[in-house]
Short mmCIF file of C-alpha atoms and ligand atoms in Angstrom, two decimals:
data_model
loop_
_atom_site.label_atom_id
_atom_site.label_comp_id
_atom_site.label_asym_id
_atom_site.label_seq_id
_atom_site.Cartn_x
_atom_site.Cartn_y
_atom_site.Cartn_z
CA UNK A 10 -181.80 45.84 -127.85
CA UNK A 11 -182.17 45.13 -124.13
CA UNK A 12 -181.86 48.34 -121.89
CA UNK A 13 -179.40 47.93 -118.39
CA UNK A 14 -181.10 49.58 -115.70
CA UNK A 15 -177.93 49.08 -113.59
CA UNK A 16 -175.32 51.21 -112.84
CA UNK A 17 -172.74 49.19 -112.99
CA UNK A 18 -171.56 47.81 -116.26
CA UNK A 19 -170.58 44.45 -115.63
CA UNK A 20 -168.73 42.50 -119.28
CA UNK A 21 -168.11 38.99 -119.68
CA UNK A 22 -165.27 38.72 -122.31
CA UNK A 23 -164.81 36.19 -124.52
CA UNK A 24 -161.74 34.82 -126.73
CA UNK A 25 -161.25 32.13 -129.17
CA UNK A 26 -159.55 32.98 -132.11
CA UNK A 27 -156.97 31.30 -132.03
CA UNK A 28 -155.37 28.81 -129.57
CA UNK A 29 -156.72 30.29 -126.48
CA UNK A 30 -160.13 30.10 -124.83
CA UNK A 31 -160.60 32.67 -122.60
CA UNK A 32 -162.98 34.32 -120.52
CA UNK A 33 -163.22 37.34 -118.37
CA UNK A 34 -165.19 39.32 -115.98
CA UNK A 35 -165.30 42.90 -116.09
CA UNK A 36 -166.94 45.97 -114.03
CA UNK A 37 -166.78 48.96 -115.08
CA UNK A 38 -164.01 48.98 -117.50
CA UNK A 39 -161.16 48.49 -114.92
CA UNK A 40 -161.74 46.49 -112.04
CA UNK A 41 -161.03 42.88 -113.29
CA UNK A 42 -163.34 40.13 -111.39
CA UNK A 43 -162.08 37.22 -112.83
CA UNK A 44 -159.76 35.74 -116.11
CA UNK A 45 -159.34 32.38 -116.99
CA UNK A 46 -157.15 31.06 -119.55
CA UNK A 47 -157.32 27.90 -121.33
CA UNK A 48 -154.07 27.55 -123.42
CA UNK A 49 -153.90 24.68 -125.93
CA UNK A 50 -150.27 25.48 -126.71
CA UNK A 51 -148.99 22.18 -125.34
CA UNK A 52 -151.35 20.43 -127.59
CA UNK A 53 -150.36 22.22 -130.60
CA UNK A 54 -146.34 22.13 -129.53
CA UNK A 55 -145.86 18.51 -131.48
CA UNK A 56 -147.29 19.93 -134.67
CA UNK A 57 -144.93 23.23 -134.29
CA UNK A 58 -147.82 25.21 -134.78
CA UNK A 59 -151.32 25.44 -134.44
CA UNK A 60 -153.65 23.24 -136.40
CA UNK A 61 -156.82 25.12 -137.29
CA UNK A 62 -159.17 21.62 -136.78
CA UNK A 63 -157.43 20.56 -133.47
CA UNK A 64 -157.95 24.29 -132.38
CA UNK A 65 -161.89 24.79 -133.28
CA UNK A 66 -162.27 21.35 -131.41
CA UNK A 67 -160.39 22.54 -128.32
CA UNK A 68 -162.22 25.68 -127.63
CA UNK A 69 -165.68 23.50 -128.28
CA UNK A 70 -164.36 21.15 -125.36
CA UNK A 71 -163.26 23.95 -123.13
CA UNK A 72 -165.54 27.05 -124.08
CA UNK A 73 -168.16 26.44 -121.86
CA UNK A 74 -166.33 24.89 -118.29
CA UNK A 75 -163.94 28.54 -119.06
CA UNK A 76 -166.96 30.56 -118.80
CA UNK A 77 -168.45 29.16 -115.81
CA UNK A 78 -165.65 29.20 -113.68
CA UNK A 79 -164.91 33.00 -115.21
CA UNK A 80 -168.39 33.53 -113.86
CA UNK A 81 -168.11 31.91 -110.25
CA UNK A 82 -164.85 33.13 -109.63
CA UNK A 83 -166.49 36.66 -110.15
CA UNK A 84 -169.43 35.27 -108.08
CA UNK A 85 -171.54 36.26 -110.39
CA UNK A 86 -174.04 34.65 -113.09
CA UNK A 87 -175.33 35.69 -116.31
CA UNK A 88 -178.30 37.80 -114.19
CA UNK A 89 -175.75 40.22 -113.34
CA UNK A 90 -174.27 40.87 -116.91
CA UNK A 91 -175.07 44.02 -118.80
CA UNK A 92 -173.51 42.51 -122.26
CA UNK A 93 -171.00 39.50 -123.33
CA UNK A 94 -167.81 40.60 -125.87
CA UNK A 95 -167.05 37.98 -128.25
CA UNK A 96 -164.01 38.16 -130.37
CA UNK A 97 -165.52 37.98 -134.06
CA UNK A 98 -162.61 37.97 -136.27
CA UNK A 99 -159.79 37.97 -137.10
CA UNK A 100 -158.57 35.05 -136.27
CA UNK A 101 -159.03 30.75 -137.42
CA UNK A 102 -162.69 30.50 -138.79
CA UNK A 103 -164.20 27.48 -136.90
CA UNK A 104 -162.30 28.63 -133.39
CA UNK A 105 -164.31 32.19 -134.00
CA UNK A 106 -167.34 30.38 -134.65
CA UNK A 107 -167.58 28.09 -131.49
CA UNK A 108 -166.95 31.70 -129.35
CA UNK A 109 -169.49 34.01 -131.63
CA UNK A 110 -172.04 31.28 -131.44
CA UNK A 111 -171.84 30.51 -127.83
CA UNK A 112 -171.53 34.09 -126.89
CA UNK A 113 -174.86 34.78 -129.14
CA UNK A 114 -176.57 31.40 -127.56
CA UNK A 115 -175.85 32.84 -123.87
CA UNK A 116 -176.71 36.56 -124.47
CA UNK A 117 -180.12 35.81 -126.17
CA UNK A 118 -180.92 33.12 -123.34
CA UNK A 119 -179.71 35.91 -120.47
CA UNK A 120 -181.27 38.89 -122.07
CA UNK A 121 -178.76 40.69 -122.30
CA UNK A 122 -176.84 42.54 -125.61
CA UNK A 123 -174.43 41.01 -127.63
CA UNK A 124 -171.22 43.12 -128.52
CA UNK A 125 -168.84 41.75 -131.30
CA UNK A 126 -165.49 42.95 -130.86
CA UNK A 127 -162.20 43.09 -133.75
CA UNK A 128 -159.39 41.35 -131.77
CA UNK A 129 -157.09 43.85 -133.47
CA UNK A 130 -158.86 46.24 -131.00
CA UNK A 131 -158.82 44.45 -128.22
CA UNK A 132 -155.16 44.41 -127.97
CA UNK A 133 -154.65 47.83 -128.53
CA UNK A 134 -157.46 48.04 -125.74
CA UNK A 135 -155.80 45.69 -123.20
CA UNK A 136 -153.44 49.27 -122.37
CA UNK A 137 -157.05 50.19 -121.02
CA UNK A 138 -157.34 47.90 -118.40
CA UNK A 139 -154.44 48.97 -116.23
CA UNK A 140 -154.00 52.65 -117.81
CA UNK A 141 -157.10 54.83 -116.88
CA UNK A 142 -155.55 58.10 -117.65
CA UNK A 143 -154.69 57.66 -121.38
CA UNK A 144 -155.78 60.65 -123.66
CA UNK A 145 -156.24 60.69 -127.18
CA UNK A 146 -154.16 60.76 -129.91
CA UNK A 147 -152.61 57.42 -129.39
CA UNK A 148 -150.11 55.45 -131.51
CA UNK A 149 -149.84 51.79 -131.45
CA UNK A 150 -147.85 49.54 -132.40
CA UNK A 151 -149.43 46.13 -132.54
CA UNK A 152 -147.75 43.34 -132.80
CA UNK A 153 -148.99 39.76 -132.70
CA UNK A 154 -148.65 36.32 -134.49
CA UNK A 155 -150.67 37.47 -137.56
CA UNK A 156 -150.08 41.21 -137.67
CA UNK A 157 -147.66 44.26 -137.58
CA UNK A 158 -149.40 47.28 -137.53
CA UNK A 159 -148.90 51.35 -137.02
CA UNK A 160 -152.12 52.65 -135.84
CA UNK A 161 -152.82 55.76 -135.27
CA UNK A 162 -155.68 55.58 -132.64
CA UNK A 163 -157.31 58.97 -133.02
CA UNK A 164 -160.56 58.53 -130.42
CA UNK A 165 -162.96 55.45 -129.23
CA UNK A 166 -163.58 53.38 -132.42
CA UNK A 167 -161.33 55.89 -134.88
CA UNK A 168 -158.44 54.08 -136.27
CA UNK A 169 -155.99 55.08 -139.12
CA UNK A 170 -153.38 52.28 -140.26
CA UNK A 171 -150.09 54.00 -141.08
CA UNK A 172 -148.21 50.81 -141.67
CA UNK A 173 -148.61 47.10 -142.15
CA UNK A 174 -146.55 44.07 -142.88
CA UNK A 175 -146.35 43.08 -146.13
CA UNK A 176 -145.65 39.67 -145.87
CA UNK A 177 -144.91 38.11 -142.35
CA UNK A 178 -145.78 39.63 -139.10
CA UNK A 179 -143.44 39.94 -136.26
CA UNK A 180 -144.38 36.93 -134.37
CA UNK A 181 -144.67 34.62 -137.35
CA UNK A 182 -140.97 35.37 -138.48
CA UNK A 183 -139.98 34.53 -134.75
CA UNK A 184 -141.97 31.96 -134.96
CA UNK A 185 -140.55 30.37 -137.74
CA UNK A 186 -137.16 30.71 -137.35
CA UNK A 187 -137.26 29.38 -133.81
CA UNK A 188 -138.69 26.82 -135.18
CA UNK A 189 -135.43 26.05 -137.37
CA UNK A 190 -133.43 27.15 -134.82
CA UNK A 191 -134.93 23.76 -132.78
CA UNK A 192 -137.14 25.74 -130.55
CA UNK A 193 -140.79 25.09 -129.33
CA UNK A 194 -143.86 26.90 -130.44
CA UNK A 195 -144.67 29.77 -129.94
CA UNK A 196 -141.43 30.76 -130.85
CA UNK A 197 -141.26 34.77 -129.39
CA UNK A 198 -140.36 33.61 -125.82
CA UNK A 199 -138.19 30.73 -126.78
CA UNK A 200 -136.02 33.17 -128.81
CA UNK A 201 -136.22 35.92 -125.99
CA UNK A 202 -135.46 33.13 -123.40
CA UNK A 203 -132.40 31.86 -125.53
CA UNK A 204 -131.20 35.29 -126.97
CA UNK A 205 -130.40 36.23 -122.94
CA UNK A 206 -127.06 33.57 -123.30
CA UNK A 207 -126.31 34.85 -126.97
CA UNK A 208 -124.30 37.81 -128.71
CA UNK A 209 -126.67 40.14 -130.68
CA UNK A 210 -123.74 41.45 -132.91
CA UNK A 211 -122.46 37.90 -133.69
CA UNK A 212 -124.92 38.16 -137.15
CA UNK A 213 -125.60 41.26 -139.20
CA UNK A 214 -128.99 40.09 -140.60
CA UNK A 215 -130.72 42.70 -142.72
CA UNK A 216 -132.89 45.19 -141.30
CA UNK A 217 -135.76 45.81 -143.83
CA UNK A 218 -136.87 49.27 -144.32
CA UNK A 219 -138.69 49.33 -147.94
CA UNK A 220 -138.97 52.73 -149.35
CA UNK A 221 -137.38 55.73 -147.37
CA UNK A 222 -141.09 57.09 -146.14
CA UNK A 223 -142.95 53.74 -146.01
CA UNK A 224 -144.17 53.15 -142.31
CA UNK A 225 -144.88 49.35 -143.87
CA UNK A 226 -143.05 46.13 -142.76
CA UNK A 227 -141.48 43.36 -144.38
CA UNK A 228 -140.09 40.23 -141.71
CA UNK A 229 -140.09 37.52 -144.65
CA UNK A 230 -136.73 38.72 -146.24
CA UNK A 231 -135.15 38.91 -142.93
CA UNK A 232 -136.19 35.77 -141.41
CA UNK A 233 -135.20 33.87 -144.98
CA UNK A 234 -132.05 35.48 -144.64
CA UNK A 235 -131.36 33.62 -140.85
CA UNK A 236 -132.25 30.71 -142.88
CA UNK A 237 -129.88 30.58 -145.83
CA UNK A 238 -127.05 31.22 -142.93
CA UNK A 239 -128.26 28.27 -140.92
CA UNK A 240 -128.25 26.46 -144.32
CA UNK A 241 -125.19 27.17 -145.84
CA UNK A 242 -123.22 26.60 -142.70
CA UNK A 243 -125.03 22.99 -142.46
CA UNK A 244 -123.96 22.39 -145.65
CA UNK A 245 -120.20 23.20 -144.75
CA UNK A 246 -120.97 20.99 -142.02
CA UNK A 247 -120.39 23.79 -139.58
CA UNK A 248 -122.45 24.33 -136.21
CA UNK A 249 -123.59 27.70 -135.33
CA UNK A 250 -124.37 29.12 -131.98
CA UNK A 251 -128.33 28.94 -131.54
CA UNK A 252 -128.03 32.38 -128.76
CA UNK A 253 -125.89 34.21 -130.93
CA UNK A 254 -128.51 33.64 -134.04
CA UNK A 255 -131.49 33.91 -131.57
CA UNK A 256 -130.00 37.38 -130.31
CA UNK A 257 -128.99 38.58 -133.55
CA UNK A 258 -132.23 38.51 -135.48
CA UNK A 259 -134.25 39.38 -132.25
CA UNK A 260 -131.89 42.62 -132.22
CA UNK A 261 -132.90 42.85 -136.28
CA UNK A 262 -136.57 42.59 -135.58
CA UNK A 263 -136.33 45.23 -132.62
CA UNK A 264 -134.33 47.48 -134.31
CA UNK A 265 -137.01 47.86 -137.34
CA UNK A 266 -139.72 47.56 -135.36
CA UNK A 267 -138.21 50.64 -132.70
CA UNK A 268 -137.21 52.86 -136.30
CA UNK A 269 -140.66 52.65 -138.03
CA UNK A 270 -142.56 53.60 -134.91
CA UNK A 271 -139.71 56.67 -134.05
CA UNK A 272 -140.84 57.23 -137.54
CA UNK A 273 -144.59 57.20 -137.03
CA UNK A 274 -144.22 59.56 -133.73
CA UNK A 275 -142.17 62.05 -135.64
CA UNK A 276 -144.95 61.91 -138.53
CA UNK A 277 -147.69 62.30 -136.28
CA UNK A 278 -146.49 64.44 -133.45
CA UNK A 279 -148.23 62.00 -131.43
CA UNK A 280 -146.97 61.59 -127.74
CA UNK A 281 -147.79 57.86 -126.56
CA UNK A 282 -147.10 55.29 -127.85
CA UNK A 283 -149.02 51.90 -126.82
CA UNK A 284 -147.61 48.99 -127.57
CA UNK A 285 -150.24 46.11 -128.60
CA UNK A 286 -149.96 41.69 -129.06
CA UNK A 287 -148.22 38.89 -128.24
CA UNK A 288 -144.66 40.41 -129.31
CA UNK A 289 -145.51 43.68 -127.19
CA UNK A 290 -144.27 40.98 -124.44
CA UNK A 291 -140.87 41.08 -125.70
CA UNK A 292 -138.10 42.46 -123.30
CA UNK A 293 -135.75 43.58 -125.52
CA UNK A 294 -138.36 45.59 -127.70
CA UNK A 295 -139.73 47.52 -124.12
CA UNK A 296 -136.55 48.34 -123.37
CA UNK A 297 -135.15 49.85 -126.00
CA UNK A 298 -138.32 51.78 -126.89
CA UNK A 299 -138.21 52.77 -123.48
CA UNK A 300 -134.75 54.36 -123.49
CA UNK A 301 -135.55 55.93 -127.20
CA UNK A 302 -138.93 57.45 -126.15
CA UNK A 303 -137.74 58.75 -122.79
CA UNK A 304 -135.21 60.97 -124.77
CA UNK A 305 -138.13 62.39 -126.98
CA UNK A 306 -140.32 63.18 -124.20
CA UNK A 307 -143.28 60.47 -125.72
CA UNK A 308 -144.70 58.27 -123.29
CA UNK A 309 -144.96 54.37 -123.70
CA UNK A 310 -147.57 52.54 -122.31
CA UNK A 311 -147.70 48.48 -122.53
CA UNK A 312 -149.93 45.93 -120.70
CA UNK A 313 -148.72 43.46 -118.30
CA UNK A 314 -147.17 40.41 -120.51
CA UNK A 315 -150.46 38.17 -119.32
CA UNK A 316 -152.80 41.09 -121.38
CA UNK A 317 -150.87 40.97 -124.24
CA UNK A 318 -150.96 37.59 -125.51
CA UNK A 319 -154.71 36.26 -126.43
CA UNK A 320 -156.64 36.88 -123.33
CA UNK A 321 -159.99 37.67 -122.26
CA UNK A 322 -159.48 40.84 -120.45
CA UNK A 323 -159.19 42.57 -123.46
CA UNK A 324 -161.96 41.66 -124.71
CA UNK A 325 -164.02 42.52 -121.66
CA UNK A 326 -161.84 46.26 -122.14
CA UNK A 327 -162.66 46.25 -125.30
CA UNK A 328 -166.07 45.69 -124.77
CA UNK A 329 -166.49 48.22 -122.11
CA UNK A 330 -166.36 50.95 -124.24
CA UNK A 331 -168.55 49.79 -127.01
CA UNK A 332 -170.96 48.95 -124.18
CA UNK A 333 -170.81 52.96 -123.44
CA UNK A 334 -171.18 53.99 -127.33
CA UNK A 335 -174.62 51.48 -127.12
CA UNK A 336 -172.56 49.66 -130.00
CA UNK A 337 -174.31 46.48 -129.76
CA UNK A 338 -173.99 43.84 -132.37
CA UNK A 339 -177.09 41.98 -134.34
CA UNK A 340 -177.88 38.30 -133.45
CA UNK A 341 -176.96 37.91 -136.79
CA UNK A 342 -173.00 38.58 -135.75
CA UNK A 343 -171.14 36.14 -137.51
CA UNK A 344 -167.07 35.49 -137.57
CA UNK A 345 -164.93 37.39 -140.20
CA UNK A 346 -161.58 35.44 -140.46
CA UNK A 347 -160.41 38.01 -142.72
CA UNK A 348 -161.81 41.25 -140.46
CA UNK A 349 -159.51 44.10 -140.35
CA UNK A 350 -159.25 47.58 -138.57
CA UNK A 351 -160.47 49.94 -141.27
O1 KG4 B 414 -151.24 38.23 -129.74
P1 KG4 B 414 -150.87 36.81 -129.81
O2 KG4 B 414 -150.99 35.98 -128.56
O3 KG4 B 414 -151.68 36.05 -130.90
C1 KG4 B 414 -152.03 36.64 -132.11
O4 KG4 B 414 -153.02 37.40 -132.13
O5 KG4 B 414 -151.27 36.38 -133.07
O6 KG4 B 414 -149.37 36.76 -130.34
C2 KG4 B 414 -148.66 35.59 -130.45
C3 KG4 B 414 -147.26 35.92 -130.96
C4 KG4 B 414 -146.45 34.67 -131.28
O7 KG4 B 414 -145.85 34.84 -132.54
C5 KG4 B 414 -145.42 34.62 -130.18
O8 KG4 B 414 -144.21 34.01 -130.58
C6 KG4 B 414 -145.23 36.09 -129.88
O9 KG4 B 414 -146.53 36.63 -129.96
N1 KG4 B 414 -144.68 36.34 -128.53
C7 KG4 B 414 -143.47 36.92 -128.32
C8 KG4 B 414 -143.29 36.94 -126.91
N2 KG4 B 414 -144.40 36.41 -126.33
C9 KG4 B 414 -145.24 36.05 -127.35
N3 KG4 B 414 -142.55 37.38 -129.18
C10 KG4 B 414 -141.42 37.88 -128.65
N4 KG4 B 414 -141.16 37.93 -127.32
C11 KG4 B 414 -142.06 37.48 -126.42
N5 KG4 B 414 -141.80 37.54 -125.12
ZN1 ZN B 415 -153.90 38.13 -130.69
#
């Protein structure tokens, strides 16, 4: 693999797993020279979700104009690089596959190594970017559009899931039932947005805990349960108050997600917690983690909202550190959908 005689270690970070092509600059590990963000929510909003094929042929289109001007707003080109990131699962197969194999066209024509990050990490990683001082052992919580998880991050690279969804993951139950509720994709910061005019004790929607010691999730039960009450009360012809159902089952969601992690902390005497994904956004859920943790003396940590949808930057974070570890990936690298942490 190609050696870096510099002394700076200068990342470009890519992302495309899903519906956002991004691209970032990086130098060493912190300072942030450039992100650019190519969103194809708006084209995705008519479908009410995204469509795999409309996706893979977005990030094609906008792949490589993103990394250019990631590059030249850094005022930099790929001479400077010591290594390009690429996302490499999981994620949407053919939107990996335009990023892995552009990433591994660009690296092999610059000289420079090729490192294939697990977007899982990344977002658990994007606390790195504006946290320096973070010391190991972590717990995160990472929650996203595809996952739930309870990590227990015990160094660089060492991961131990504690808990997991078992069917739907936080996002994808908000998701959804915005989506009944009338509300655009992505659905998170439509029902945050609405929830702020609403009453979250107008509903008691279950809170799903599974088995008394099981740090495991289960958001399909709950979010079917908003259903059948929008449902039934169409059926009796009745209206119901989108806030108040909004607030309600955001309240539901937080309140499991805030129990299982208390849970998690008390099991592993760890004290930070880092909160990970798209739904790691969500007001409600860093507030009232914030007023539970404060109490127990654990610290919570959470990226700026931009870092913890799909970005770049977290790749390029991410990257950093396997750049250190000489953790470089074979030109072979190809994208795992399915990848996982462990
Ligand atoms: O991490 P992410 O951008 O993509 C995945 O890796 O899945 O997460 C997207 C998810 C979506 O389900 C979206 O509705 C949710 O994050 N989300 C939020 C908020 N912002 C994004 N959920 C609740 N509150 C938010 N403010
Ligand atoms: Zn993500």
């Amino acid at each position: 693999m190609t050696e870096n005689p510099k002394s700076e270690v200068v990342i470009l970070g890519i992302e495309t797993s899903c519906d956002e092509t991004s691209a970032a600059v990086l130098l060493n590990g912190t300072d942030l020279r450039s992100h650019v963000i190519s969103s194809q929510i708006t084209t995705h909003q008519k479908y009410g979700g995204v469509v795999p094929e409309i996706a893979s042929r977005e990030h094609s289109l906008h792949f490589q104009p993103v990394v250019q001007q990631a590059l030249d707003e850094a005022g930099l080109t790929f001479g400077d690089l010591s290594a390009i990131a690429v996302t490499y699962g999981p994620g949407l197969v053919g939107s990996l596959l335009v990023g892995v194999s552009g990433a591994k066209a660009m690296a092999y024509a610059a000289g420079v190594p090729l490192i294939g990050i697990n977007h899982l990490e990344a977002h658990i990683y994007a606390n790195f970017l504006e946290h320096q001082d973070l010391s190991f052992p972590l717990l995160a919580l990472l929650v996203s559009g595809g996952h739930s998880h309870l990590i227990l991050f015990e160094a660089h690279g060492q991961y131990k899931v504690l808990g997991r969804t078992r069917d739907d993951a936080a996002g994808e139950a908000l998701d959804k039932v915005a989506r009944t509720l009338g509300l655009a994709y992505p659905g998170g910061p439509q029902i945050q947005r609405v929830a702020q005019e609403g009453d979250a004790q107008a509903y008691t929607f279950p809170r799903a805990m599974l088995e008394p010691d099981s740090l495991d999730f289960s958001f399909s039960g709950m979010k079917s349960a908003v259903l059948n009450t929008l449902n039934s009360a169409r059926m009796r012809g009745e209206t119901l108050s989108v806030p108040d159902i909004a607030a309600s089952f955001q309240q539901a969601v937080v309140d499991v997600l805030v129990r299982k992690a208390l849970m998690a902390l008390e099991r592993t005497n760890v004290k930070t917690l880092l909160l990970a994904g798209g739904v790691a956004a969500n007001k409600l859920l860093r507030e009232t983690l914030d007023q539970s943790l404060s109490v127990r003396g654990v610290r919570l940590v959470y990226p700026s909202p931009i870092y913890c949808t799909d970005n770049g930057a977290m790749i390029a974070t991410a990257g950093y550190y396997h750049y250190l570890e000489g953790d470089f990936a074979p030109w072979t690298l190809n994208a795992v959908p399915g990848l996982n942490l462990t």
